[in-house]
Short mmCIF file of C-alpha atoms and ligand atoms in Angstrom, two decimals:
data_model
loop_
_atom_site.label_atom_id
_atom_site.label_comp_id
_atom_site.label_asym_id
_atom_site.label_seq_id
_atom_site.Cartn_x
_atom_site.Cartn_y
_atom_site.Cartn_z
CA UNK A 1 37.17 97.95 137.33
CA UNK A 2 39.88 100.77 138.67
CA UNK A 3 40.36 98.38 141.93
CA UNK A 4 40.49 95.88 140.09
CA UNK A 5 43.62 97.35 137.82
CA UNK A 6 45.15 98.54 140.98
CA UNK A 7 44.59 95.24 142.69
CA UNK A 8 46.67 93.79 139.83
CA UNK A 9 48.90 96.35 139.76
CA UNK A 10 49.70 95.35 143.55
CA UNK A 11 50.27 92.21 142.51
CA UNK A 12 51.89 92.02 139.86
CA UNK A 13 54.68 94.56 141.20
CA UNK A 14 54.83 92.51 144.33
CA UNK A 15 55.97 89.39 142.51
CA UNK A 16 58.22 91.51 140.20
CA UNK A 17 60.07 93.38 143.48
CA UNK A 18 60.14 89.37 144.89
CA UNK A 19 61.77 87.85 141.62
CA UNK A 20 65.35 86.23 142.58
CA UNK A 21 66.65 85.77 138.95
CA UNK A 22 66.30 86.46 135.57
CA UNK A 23 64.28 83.64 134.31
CA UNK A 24 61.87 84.07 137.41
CA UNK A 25 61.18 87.55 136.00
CA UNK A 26 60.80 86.30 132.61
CA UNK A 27 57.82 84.23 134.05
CA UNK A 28 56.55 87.00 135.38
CA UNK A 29 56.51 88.80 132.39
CA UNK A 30 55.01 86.25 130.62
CA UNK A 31 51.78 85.58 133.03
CA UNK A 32 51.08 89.37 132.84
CA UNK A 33 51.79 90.74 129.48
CA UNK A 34 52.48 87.92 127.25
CA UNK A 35 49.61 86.99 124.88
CA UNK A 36 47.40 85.24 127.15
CA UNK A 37 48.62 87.27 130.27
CA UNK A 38 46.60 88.96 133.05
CA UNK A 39 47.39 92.55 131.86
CA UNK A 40 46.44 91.34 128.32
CA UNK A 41 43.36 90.04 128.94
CA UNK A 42 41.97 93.01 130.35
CA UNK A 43 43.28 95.21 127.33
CA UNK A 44 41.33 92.28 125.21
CA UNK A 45 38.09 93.66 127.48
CA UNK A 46 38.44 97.17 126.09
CA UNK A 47 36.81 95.53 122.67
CA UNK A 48 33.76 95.20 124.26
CA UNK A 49 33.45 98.42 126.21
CA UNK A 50 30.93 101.52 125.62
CA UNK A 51 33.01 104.36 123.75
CA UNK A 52 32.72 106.47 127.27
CA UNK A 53 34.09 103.14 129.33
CA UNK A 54 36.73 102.82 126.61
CA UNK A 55 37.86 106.72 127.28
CA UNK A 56 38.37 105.85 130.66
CA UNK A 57 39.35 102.60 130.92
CA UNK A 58 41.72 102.99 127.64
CA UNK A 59 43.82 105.15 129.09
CA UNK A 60 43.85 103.39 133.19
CA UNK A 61 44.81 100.24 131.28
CA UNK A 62 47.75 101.54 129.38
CA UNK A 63 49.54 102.96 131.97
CA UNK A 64 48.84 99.65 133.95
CA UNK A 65 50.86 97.95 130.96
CA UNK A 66 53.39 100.55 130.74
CA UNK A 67 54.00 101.02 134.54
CA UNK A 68 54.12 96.52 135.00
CA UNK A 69 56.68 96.77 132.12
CA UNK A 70 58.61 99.58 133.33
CA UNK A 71 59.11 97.73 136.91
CA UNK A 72 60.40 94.87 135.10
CA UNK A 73 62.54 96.88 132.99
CA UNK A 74 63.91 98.03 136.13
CA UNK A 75 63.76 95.03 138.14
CA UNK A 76 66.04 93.28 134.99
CA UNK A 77 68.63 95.64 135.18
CA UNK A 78 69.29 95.07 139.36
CA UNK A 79 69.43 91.66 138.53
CA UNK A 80 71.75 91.83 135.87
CA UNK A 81 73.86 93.39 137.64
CA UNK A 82 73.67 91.64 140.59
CA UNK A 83 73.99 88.73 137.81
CA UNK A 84 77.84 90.20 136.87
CA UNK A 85 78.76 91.17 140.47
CA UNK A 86 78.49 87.52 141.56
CA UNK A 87 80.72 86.68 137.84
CA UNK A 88 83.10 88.92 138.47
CA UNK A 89 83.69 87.62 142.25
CA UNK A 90 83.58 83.40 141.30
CA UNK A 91 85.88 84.72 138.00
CA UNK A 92 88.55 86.73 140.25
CA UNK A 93 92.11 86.17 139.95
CA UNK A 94 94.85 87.39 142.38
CA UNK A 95 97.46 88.81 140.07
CA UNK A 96 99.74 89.13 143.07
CA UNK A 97 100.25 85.71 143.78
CA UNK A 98 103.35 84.56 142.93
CA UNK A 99 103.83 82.45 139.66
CA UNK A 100 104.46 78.63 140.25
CA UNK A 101 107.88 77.33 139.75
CA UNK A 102 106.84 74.93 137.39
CA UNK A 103 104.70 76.68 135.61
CA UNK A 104 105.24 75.49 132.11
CA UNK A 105 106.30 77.64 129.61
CA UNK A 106 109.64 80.05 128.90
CA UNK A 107 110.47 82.62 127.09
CA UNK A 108 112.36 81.37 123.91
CA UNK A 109 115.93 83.20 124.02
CA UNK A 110 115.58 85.32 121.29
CA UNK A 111 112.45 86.95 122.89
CA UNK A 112 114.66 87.43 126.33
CA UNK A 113 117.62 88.91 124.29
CA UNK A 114 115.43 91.24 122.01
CA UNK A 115 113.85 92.28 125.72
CA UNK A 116 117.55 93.11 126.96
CA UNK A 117 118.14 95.13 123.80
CA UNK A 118 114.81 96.80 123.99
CA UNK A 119 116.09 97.51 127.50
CA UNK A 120 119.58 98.77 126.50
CA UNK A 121 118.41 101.05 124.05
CA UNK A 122 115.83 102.36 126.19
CA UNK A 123 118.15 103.53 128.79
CA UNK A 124 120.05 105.58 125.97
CA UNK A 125 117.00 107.28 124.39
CA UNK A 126 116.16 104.85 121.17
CA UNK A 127 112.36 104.02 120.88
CA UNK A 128 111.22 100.89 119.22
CA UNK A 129 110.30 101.25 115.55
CA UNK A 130 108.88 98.42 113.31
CA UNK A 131 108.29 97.44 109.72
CA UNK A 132 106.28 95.07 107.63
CA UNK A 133 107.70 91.37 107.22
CA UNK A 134 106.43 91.45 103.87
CA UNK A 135 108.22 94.80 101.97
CA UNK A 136 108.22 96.36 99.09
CA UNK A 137 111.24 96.51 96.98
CA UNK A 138 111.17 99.95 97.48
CA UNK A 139 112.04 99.67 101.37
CA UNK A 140 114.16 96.69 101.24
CA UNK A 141 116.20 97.65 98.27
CA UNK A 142 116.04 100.90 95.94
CA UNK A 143 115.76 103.84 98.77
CA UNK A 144 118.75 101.95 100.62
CA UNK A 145 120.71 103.23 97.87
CA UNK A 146 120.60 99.63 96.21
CA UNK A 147 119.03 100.02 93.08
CA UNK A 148 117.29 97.34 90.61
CA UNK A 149 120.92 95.59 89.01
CA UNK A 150 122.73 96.72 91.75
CA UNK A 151 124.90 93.39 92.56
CA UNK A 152 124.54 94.27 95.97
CA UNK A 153 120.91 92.27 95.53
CA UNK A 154 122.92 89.17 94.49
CA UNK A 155 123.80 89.02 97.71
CA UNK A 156 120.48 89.04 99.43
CA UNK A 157 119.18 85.43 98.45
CA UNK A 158 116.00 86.91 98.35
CA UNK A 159 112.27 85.43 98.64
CA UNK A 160 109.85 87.39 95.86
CA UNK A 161 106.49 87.49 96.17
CA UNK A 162 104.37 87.16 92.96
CA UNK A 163 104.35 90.42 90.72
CA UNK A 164 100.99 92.32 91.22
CA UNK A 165 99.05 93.75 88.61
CA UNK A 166 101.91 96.72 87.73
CA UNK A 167 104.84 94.20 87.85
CA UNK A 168 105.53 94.55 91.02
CA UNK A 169 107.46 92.11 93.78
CA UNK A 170 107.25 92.15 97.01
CA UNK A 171 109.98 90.91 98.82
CA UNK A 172 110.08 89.08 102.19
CA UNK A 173 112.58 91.42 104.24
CA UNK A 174 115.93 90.59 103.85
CA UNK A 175 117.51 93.16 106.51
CA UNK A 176 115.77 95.19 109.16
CA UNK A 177 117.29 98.06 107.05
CA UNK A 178 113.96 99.39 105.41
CA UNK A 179 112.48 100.11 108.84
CA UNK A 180 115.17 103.05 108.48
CA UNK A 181 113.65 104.49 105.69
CA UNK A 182 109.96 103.90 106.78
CA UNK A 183 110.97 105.64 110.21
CA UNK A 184 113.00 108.59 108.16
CA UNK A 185 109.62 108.97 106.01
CA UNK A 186 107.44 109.88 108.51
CA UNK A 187 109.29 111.22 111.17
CA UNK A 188 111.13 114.21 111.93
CA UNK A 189 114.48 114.56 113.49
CA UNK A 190 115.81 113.95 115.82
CA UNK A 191 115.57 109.99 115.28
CA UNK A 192 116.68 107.75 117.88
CA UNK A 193 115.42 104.05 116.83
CA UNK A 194 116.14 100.49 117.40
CA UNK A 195 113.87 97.93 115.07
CA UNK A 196 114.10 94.46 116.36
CA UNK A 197 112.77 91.57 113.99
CA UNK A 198 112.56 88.58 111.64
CA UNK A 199 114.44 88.49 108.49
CA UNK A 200 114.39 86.22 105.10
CA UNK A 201 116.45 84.96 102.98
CA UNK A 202 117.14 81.84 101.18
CA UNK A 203 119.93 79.77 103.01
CA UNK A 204 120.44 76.47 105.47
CA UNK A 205 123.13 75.46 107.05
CA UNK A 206 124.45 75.46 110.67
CA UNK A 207 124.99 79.36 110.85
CA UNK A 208 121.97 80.40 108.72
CA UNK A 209 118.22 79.48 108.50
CA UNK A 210 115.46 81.01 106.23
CA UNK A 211 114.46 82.94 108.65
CA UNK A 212 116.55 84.67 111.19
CA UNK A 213 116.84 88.09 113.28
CA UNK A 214 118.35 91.47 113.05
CA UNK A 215 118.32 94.74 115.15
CA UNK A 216 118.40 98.09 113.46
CA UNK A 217 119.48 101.04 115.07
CA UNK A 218 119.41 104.52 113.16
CA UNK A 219 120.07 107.88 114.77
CA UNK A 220 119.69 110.98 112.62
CA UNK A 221 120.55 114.32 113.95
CA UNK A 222 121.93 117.55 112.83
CA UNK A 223 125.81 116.60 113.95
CA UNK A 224 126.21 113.08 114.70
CA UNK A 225 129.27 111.94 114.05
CA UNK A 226 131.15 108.36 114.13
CA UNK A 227 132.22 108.92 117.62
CA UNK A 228 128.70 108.63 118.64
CA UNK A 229 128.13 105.76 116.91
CA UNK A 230 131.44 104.52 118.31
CA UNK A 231 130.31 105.01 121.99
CA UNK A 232 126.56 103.85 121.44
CA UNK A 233 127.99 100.45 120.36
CA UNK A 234 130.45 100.16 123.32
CA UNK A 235 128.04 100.93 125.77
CA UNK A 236 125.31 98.32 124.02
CA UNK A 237 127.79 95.79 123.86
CA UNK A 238 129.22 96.22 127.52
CA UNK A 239 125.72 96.31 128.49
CA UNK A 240 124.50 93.39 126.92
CA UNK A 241 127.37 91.04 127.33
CA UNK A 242 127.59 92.16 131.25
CA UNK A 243 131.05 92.94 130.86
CA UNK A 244 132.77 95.87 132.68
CA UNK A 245 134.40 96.77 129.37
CA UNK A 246 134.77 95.55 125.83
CA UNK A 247 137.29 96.65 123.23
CA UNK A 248 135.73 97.54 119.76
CA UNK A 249 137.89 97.07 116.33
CA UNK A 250 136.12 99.26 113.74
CA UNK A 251 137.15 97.66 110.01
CA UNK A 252 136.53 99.56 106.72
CA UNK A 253 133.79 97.40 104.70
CA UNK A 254 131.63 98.42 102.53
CA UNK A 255 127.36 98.46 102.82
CA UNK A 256 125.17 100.84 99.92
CA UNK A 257 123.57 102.30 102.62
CA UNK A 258 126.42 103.81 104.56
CA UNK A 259 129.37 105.95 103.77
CA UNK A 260 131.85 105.57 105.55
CA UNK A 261 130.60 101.82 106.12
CA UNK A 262 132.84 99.53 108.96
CA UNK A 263 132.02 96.19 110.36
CA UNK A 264 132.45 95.92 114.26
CA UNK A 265 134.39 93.47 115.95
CA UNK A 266 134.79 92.98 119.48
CA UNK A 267 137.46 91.58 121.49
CA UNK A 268 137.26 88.70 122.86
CA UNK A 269 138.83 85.04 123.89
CA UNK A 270 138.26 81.05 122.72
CA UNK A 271 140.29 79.99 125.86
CA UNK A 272 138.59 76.30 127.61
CA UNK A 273 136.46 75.90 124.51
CA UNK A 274 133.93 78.86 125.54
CA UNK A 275 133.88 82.67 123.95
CA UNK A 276 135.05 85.22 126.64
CA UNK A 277 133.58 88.64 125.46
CA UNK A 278 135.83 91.41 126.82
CA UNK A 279 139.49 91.11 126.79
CA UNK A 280 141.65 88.23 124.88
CA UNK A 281 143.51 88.01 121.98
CA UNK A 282 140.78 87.40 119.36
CA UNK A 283 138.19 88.94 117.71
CA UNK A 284 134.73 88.75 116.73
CA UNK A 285 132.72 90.37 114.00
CA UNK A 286 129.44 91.23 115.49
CA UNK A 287 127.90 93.64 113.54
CA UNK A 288 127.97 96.47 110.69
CA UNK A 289 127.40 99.88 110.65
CA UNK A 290 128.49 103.34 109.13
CA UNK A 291 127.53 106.64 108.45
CA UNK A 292 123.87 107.05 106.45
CA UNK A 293 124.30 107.36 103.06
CA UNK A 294 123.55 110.62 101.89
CA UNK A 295 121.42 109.19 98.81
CA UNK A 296 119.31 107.80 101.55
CA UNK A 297 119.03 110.76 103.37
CA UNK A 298 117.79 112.15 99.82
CA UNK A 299 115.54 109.29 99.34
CA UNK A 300 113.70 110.00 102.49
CA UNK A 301 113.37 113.74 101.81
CA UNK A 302 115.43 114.70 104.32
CA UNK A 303 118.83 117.53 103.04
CA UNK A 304 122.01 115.88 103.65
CA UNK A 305 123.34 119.32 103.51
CA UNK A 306 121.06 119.88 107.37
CA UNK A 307 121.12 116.43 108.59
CA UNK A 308 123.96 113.27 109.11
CA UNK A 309 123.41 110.35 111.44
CA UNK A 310 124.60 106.11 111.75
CA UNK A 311 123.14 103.03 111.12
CA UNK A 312 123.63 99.71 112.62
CA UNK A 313 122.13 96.19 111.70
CA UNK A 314 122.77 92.89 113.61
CA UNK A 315 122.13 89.42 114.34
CA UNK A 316 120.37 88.89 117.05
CA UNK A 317 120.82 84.90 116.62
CA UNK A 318 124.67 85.04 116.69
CA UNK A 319 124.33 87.46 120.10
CA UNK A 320 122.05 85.18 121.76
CA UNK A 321 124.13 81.98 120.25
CA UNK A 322 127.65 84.32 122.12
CA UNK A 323 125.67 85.35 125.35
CA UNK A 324 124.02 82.34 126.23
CA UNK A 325 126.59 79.18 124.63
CA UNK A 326 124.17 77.46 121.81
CA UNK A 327 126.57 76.40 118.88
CA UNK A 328 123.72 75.21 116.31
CA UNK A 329 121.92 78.07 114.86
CA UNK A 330 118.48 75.62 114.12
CA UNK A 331 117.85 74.68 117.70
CA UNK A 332 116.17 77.90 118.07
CA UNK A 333 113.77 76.73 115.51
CA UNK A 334 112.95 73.42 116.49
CA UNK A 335 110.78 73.95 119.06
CA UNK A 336 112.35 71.00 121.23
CA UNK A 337 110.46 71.26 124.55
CA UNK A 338 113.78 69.93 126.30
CA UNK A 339 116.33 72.82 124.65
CA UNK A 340 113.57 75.30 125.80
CA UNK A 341 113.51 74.09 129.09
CA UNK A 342 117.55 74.29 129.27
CA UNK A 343 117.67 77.73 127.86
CA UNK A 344 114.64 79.25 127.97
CA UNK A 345 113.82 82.01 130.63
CA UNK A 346 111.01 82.46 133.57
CA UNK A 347 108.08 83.76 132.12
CA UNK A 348 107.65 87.29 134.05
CA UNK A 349 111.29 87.98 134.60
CA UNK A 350 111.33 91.00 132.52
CA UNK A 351 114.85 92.31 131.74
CA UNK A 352 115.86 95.44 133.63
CA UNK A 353 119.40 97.01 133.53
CA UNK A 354 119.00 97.56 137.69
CA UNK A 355 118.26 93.64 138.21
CA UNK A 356 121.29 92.70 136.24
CA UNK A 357 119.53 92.00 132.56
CA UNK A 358 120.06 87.80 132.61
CA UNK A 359 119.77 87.36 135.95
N1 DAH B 401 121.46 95.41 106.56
C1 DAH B 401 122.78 94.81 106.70
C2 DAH B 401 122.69 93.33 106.47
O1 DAH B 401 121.68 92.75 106.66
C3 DAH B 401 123.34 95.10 108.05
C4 DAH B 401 123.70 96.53 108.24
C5 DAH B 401 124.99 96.97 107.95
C6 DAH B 401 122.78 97.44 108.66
C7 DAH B 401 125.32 98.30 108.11
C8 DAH B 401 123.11 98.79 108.79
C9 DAH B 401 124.40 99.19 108.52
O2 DAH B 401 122.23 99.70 109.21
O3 DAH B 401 124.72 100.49 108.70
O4 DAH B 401 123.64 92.71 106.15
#
């Protein structure tokens, strides 16, 4: 009986250690310890053993059983791998082969010009920050100094969201502006921010769509002044419009959440039909700005008597509509596979101050 168990033994491991694949060791398996296998059947035997055979035999046959399903516990796990080596080598792809030229697909212009402000910003210190699409009035509205029945909200053509259960609306964003106070609730400053993203409000025509695009920028510091702000916006601007100098017209306006507030124009010229950003005898409104309010200073916990900073918002339609030469405002919505070709952008040609930003 013992040669016979090691016979089998012999056997059975030979096969196992000779087993190519998985479902040739699941045979194997199968013909020695499944119900009617070889190891089985012998167990079966121990039924009809003496009590002193059983003590022996008991014991001689377990470990048979244990040591064949050990080896092709073992022998599973070479083959497995073996299994995902050979995967991983028919599934390889050589990431350093250049991209084909017509490789469909672009990047839509307002990704490539967020990228080049991302970029901008980056090079002066800002980190990205982002907010919720869907705000609460809170964010969008009160902490931004524009309280419920402030007219300031007439302005805002907003889209509510149902009340909840307290009364309360959410609001679909209407100005990257509450990403300020989410970023001046839960960080400390020194705050150096740009927020890039979609907006809403409730207006069509050619210069406005439901849903458009702003960039925030907030700095908050102990003595920032409007001279900083000043010179962060000329060197964005020169920057992005890849101009060797732009002239900047700072106008008193008026915004809840700044004081001073001033909308920013730039120079510019309409000469041969085309915008020329940099010298001429126009100007442009591009964006507004000021100095925080110090309500929303307050309304962020943070003591306007220790801390002052700017704000900025834009849209990042009109830039891209200035940089690149689109006049309609809805082409960049209507996914027309010929306007992306024209003015979309090659796929991995990431925006980098050194390689020019656009080119
Ligand atoms: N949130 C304003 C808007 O959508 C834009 C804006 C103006 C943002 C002045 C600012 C700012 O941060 O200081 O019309």
């Amino acid at each position: 009986m013992q040669e016979q168990i090691s016979a089998l033994k012999e056997d059975i491991t030979a096969r196992i250690d000779a087993a190519s694949d998985l479902a040739a060791l699941e045979d194997i398996r199968v013909a020695a310890l499944g119900k009617k296998g070889s190891v089985s059947e012998l167990m079966k035997g121990l039924g009809r053993m003496s009590p002193e055979e059983r003590k022996e035999m008991g014991p001689a046959l377990n470990s048979l059983k244990n040591d064949v399903a050990d080896a092709i516990t073992a022998r599973k796990d070479v083959l497995e791998e073996a299994a995902l080596d050979a995967r991983l080598k028919s599934e390889k792809v050589d990431i350093t082969l250049p991209v084909l030229d017509h490789a469909a697909g672009s990047v839509h212009p307002i990704s490539q010009v967020m990228d080049e402000i991302a970029e901008i910003f980056a090079s002066l210190g800002f980190d990205v920050a982002e907010g919720p699409d869907i705000e609460s009035d809170f964010h969008n509205f009160t902490a931004l100094n524009i309280p419920p029945e402030h007219p300031a909200r007439q302005d805002h053509d907003t889209f509510y969201l149902k009340p909840d259960a307290n009364g309360d609306r959410k609001v679909l964003r209407t100005h990257t502006s509450p990403v300020q106070i989410r970023t001046m609730l839960s960080k400390e400053p020194p705050i150096r921010i740009i927020a890039p993203g979609r907006t809403y409000r409730s207006d069509s025509d050619a210069t406005h769509t439901p849903m458009f695009h702003q960039v925030e920028g907030l700095v908050i510091d102990r003595d920032t002044h409007l001279g900083h702000l000043k010179g962060t916006l000329e060197a964005f601007l020169k920057a992005f419009f890849e101009v060797d100098a732009v002239t900047l017209r700072l106008r008193p306006s008026y915004f809840p959440f700044t004081e001073p507030s001033m909308e920013v124009d730039v120079q510019c010229s309409f000469e041969g039909g085309t915008v020329k950003i940099g010298d001429g005898n126009d100007w442009l409104e591009i964006l507004g700005s000021g100095m925080v309010n110090p309500k929303v200073l307050e309304a962020c916990n943070l003591d306007p008597n220790v801390y002052q900073g700017f704000a900025f918002g834009c849209g990042i339609d009109r830039l891209a509509m200035l940089k690149y030469g689109m006049n309609d405002l809805r082409a960049f919505f209507d996914a027309d596979l010929r306007w992306l070709k024209h003015y979309g952008f090659r796929a991995l040609d990431l925006p980098t101050i050194a390689g020019g930003l656009s080119r």
